[in-house]
Short mmCIF file of C-alpha atoms in Angstrom, two decimals:
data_model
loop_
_atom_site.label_atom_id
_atom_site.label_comp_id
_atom_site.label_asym_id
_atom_site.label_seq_id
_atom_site.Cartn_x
_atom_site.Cartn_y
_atom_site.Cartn_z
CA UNK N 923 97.33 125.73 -91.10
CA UNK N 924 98.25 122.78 -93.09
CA UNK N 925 96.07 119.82 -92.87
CA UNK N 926 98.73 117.28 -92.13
CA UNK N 927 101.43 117.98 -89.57
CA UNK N 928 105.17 115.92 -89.74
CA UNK N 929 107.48 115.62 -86.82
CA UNK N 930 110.18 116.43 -86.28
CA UNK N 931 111.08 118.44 -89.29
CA UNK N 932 114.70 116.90 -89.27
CA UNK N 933 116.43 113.85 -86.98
CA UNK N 934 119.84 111.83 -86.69
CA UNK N 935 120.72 109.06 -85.30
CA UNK N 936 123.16 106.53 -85.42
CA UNK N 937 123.47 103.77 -87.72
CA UNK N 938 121.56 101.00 -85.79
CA UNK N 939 119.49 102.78 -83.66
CA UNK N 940 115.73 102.82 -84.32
CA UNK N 941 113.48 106.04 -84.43
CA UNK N 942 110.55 106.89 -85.28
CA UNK N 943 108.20 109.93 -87.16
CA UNK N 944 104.50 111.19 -86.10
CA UNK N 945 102.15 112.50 -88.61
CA UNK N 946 99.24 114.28 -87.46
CA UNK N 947 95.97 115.31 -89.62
CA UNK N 948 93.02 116.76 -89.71
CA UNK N 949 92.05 116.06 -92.71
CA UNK N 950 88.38 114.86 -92.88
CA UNK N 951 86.41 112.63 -94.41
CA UNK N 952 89.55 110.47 -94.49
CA UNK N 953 89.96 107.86 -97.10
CA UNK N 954 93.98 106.85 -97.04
CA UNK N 955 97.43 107.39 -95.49
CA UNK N 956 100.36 106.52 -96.99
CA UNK N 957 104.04 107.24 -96.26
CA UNK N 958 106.45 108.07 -98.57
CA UNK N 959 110.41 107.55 -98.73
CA UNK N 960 112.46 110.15 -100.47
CA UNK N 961 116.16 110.37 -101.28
CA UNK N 962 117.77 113.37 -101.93
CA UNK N 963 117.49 114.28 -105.93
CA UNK N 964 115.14 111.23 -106.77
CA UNK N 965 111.20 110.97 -106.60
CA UNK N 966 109.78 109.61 -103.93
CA UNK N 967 108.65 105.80 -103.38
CA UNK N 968 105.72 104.56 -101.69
CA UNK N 969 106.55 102.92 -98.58
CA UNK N 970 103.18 102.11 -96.90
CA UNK N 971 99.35 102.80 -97.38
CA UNK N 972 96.45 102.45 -94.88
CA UNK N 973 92.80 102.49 -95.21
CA UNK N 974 90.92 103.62 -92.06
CA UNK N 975 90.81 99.83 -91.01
CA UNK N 976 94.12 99.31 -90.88
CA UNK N 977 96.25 99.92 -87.97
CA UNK N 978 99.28 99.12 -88.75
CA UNK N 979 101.41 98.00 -92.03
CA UNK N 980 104.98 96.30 -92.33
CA UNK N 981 107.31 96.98 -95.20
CA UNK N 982 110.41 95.56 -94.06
CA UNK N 983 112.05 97.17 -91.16
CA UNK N 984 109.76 99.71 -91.65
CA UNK N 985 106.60 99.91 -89.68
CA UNK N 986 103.03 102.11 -90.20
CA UNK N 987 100.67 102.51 -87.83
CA UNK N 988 96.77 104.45 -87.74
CA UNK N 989 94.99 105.47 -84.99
CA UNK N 990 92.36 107.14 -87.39
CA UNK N 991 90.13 108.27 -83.66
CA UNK N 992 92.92 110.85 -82.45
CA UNK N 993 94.48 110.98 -86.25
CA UNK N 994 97.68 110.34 -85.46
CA UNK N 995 100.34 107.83 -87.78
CA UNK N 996 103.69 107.25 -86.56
CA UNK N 997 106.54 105.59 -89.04
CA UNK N 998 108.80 103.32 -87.36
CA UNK N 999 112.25 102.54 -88.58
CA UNK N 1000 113.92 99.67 -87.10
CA UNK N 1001 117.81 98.63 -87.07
CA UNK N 1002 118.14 102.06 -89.13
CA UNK N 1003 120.82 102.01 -91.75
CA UNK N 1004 122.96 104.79 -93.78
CA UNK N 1005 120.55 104.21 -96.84
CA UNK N 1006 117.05 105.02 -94.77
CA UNK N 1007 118.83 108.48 -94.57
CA UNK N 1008 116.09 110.86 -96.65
CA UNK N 1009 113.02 112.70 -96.13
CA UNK N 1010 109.95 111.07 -94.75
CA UNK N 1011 106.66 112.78 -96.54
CA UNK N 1012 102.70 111.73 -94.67
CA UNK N 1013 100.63 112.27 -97.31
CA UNK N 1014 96.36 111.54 -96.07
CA UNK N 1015 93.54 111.43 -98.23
CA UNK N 1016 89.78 112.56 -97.77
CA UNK N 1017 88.75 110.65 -100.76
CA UNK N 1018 90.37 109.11 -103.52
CA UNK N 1019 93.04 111.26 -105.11
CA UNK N 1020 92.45 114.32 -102.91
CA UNK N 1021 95.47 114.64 -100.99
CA UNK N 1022 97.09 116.58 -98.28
CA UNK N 1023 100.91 116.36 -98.08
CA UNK N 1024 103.02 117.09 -95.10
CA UNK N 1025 105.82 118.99 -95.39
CA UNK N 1026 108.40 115.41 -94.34
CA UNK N 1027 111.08 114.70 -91.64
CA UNK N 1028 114.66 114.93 -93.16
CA UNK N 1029 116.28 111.66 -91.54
CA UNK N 1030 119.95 111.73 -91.35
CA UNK N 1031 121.72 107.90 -89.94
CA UNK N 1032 125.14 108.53 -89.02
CA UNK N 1033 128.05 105.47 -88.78
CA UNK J 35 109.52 97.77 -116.73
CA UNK J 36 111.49 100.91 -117.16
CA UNK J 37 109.20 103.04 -114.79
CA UNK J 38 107.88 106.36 -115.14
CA UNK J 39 110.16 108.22 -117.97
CA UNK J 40 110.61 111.87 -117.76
CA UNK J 41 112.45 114.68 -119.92
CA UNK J 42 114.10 116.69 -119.99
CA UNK J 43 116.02 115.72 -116.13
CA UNK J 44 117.26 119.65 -116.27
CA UNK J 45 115.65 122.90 -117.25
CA UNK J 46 117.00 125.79 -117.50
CA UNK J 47 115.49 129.14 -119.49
CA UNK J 48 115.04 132.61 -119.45
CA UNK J 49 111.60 134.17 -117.96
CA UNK J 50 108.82 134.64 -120.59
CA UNK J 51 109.63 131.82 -122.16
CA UNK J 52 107.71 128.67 -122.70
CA UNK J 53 108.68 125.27 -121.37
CA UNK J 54 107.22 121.91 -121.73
CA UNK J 55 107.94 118.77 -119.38
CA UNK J 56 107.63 115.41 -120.30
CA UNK J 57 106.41 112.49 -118.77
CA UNK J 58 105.74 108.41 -120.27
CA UNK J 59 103.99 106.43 -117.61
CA UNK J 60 104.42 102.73 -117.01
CA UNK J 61 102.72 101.07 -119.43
CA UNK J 62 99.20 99.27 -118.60
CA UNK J 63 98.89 102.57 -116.01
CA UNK J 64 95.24 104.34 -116.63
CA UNK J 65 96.11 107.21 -114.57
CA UNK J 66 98.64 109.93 -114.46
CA UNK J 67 99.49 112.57 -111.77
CA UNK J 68 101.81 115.82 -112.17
CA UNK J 69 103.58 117.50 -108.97
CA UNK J 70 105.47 120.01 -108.50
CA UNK J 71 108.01 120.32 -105.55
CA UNK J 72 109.24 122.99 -103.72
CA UNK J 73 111.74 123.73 -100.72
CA UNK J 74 108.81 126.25 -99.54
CA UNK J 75 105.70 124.69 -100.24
CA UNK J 76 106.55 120.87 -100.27
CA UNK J 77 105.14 118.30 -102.65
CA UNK J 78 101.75 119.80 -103.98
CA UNK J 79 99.65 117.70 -106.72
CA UNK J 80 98.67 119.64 -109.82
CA UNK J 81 96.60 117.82 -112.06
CA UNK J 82 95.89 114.14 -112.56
CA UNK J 83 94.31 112.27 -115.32
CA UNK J 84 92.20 108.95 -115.17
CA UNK J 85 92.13 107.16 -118.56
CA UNK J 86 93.65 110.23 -120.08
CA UNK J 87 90.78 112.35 -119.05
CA UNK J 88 91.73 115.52 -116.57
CA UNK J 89 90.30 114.29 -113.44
CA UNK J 90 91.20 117.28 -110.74
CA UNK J 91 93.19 120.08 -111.76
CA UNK J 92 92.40 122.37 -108.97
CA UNK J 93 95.79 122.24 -108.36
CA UNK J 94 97.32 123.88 -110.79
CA UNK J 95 98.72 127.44 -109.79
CA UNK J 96 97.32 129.21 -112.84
CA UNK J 97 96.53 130.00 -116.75
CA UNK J 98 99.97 129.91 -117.36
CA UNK J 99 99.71 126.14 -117.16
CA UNK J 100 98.41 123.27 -119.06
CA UNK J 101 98.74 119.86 -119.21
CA UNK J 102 97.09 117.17 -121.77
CA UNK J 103 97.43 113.68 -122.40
CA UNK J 104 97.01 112.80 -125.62
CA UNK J 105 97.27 108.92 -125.23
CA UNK J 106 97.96 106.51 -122.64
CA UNK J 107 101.70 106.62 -122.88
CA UNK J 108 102.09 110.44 -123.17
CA UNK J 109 101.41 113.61 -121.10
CA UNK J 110 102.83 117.00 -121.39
CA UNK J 111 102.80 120.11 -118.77
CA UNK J 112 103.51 123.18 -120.74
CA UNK J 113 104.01 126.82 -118.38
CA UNK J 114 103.80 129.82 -120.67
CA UNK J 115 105.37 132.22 -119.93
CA UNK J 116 107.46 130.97 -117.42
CA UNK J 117 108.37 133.11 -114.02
CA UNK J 118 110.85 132.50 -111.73
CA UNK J 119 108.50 131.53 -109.02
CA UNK J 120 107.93 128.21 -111.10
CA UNK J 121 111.19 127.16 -110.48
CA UNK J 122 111.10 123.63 -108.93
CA UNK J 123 111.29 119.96 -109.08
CA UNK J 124 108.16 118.93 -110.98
CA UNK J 125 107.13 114.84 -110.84
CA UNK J 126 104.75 113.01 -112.81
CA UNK J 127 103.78 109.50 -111.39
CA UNK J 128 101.23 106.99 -112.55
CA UNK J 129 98.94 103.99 -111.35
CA UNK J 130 97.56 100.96 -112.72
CA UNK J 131 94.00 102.33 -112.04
CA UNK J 132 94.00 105.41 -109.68
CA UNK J 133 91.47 104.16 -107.34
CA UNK J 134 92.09 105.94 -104.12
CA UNK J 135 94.75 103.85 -101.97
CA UNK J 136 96.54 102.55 -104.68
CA UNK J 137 100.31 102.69 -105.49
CA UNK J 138 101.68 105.73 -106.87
CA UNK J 139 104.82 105.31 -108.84
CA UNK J 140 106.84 108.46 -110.03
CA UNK J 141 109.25 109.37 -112.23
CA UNK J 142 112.67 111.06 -111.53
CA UNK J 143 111.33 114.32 -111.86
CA UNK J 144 112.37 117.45 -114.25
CA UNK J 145 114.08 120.12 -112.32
CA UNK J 146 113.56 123.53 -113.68
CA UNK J 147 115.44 126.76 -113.25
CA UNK J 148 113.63 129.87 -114.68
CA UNK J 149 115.67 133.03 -114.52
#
């Protein structure tokens, strides 16, 4: 069973609207989460990362948050527009550069 | 800064053969990661370095491949023979230090095709 779980594998919504993806882990000791934003035929580009203090983390209109007791992140997109359409990869750490990927949402925004 | 620089963009070749992927991280980086990334298995790290040094390369599938970094502003992954299972999107990225936490920035990625 893979140590970090994404959902849902794929969404759409409407250009606007706001949604928002759940990571779930069980990945332990943990060290780090970070999310990831990946467009379609490019590498991906760090959106957010968050220690096991943190509980949540602003890039823009997007928005991280930890709850490292029931090991849960969710990845709020606000006022979502055609260019946040990619995939969405959770990727947790148990200690430095020992990671656990998930296997992303697929976000589609729609005019 | 340019960003992480990767060749060849494209791959294709015949299996058996041997194939070697390219990667230039951003200069001032002291650590380099490979990936490889697949419709089935999803992003999976291979190898990283840390001041050109292999750090962890417990990911990496098999003998078939290698990687070295012979300087700060080079690395190679080299899979020989190649087999059509290796076909996939394979990413290098780098960062300034690689403490955990830190920024990862990666390249374009090399896609490979092995028939």
């Amino acid at each position: 069973k893979n140590q970090v779980e994404q959902s849902p594998q794929s969404l759409i919504i409407l250009e606007g609207k706001n949604c928002t993806l759940q990571c779930n882990y069980t990945v332990s000791p943990f060290s780090n989460l970070r999310w990831y934003k990946q467009d379609t035929g490019r590498g991906p580009v760090s959106l957010t990362i968050m220690t096991f203090s943190e509980n949540t983390k602003s890039n823009g209109r997007y928005t991280a948050t930890l709850d490292a007791d029931t090991k849960q992140s969710s990845l709020h997109i606000t006022a979502s527009q055609l260019s946040d359409s990619a995939s969405y990869i959770c990727v947790v750490s148990a200690r430095d550069n020992d990671m656990r990927f998930g296997a992303g949402t697929r976000l589609t925004v729609k005019p | 800064d340019a960003g992480v620089i990767q060749s060849p963009r494209h791959e294709v070749t015949e299996m058996g053969q041997e194939v070697t992927l390219r990667c230039k991280p951003i200069s001032g980086h002291n650590s380099l990661f490979w990936y490889r990334q697949t419709m089935m298995r999803g992003l999976e790290l291979l190898i990283y370095f840390n001041n050109n040094v292999p750090i962890d390369d417990s990911g990496m599938p098999e003998d078939r491949f290698s990687a070295k970094m012979p300087n700060a502003s080079f690395s190679t992954l080299k899979i020989q023979p190649s087999e059509p299972r290796d076909s996939a999107v394979y990413f290098c990225a780098s960062s300034p230090s690689g403490v955990g936490g830190e920024t990862q920035y990666f390249g374009p990625g090399t896609r490979l095709l092995v028939l």
